Amino acid sequence: AILTGLKPAVIALLLAAVFRLLSGKAIFDVRGVLFAIVVFTGVVFLKVNPIWMVIIAGFTGWLLYIR
């Protein structure tokens, strides 16, 4: 019974994250869009462990956006 109320909350959090990404506040250039597509493809279609994708994405983002 308790878990029934959590499902809408999780969906709302995911939709809020998607809205933030699409509103331009999180991804602000072409590299960021390509980066997001590659990570999404790796996790969803290639079944790469999300933890590894976070680690690799963090390191790659650091390399791409270092100034």
mmCIF file of C-alpha atoms in Angstrom:
data_model
loop_
_atom_site.group_PDB
_atom_site.id
_atom_site.type_symbol
_atom_site.label_atom_id
_atom_site.label_comp_id
_atom_site.label_asym_id
_atom_site.label_seq_id
_atom_site.Cartn_x
_atom_site.Cartn_y
_atom_site.Cartn_z
ATOM 1 C CA ALA A 1 0.000 0.000 0.000
ATOM 2 C CA ILE A 2 2.830 2.391 0.802
ATOM 3 C CA LEU A 3 4.566 1.671 -2.511
ATOM 4 C CA THR A 4 1.430 2.612 -4.428
ATOM 5 C CA GLY A 5 1.939 6.246 -3.474
ATOM 6 C CA LEU A 6 5.620 6.206 -4.394
ATOM 7 C CA LYS A 7 5.058 5.359 -8.045
ATOM 8 C CA PRO A 8 3.482 8.745 -8.953
ATOM 9 C CA ALA A 9 6.193 10.539 -6.977
ATOM 10 C CA VAL A 10 8.954 8.734 -8.885
ATOM 11 C CA ILE A 11 7.267 9.499 -12.198
ATOM 12 C CA ALA A 12 6.971 13.167 -11.228
ATOM 13 C CA LEU A 13 10.667 13.323 -10.326
ATOM 14 C CA LEU A 14 11.649 11.739 -13.629
ATOM 15 C CA LEU A 15 9.421 14.128 -15.577
ATOM 16 C CA ALA A 16 10.906 17.080 -13.693
ATOM 17 C CA ALA A 17 14.398 15.921 -14.664
ATOM 18 C CA VAL A 18 13.391 15.527 -18.314
ATOM 19 C CA PHE A 19 11.748 18.966 -18.305
ATOM 20 C CA ARG A 20 14.900 20.535 -16.875
ATOM 21 C CA LEU A 21 17.041 18.869 -19.541
ATOM 22 C CA LEU A 22 14.727 19.980 -22.336
ATOM 23 C CA SER A 23 14.310 23.520 -21.039
ATOM 24 C CA GLY A 24 17.928 24.338 -21.812
ATOM 25 C CA LYS A 25 19.130 24.784 -18.260
ATOM 26 C CA ALA A 26 21.180 21.588 -18.151
ATOM 27 C CA ILE A 27 22.303 21.048 -21.749
ATOM 28 C CA PHE A 28 23.469 24.272 -23.307
ATOM 29 C CA ASP A 29 25.481 23.334 -26.396
ATOM 30 C CA VAL A 30 25.807 20.745 -29.150
ATOM 31 C CA ARG A 31 28.453 18.782 -27.253
ATOM 32 C CA GLY A 32 26.099 18.408 -24.326
ATOM 33 C CA VAL A 33 23.275 17.141 -26.528
ATOM 34 C CA LEU A 34 25.558 14.605 -28.218
ATOM 35 C CA PHE A 35 26.935 13.615 -24.842
ATOM 36 C CA ALA A 36 23.417 12.975 -23.497
ATOM 37 C CA ILE A 37 22.483 10.924 -26.561
ATOM 38 C CA VAL A 38 25.592 8.749 -26.249
ATOM 39 C CA VAL A 39 24.998 8.117 -22.543
ATOM 40 C CA PHE A 40 21.310 7.349 -23.121
ATOM 41 C CA THR A 41 22.178 4.946 -25.934
ATOM 42 C CA GLY A 42 24.796 3.224 -23.796
ATOM 43 C CA VAL A 43 22.447 2.684 -20.878
ATOM 44 C CA VAL A 44 19.228 1.826 -22.726
ATOM 45 C CA PHE A 45 20.296 -0.008 -25.860
ATOM 46 C CA LEU A 46 23.774 -1.350 -25.081
ATOM 47 C CA LYS A 47 22.858 -2.285 -21.490
ATOM 48 C CA VAL A 48 25.965 -0.664 -20.008
ATOM 49 C CA ASN A 49 25.820 -0.479 -16.216
ATOM 50 C CA PRO A 50 24.541 3.011 -15.277
ATOM 51 C CA ILE A 51 27.196 3.359 -12.581
ATOM 52 C CA TRP A 52 29.930 2.972 -15.179
ATOM 53 C CA MET A 53 28.191 5.442 -17.455
ATOM 54 C CA VAL A 54 28.065 8.010 -14.651
ATOM 55 C CA ILE A 55 31.786 7.542 -13.954
ATOM 56 C CA ILE A 56 32.744 7.652 -17.637
ATOM 57 C CA ALA A 57 30.405 10.588 -18.318
ATOM 58 C CA GLY A 58 31.825 12.546 -15.400
ATOM 59 C CA PHE A 59 35.403 12.020 -16.533
ATOM 60 C CA THR A 60 34.605 12.728 -20.194
ATOM 61 C CA GLY A 61 32.599 15.830 -19.279
ATOM 62 C CA TRP A 62 35.479 17.054 -17.195
ATOM 63 C CA LEU A 63 37.815 16.585 -20.174
ATOM 64 C CA LEU A 64 35.426 18.236 -22.644
ATOM 65 C CA TYR A 65 34.573 21.249 -20.515
ATOM 66 C CA ILE A 66 37.895 21.938 -18.813
ATOM 67 C CA ARG A 67 38.995 25.507 -19.417
#
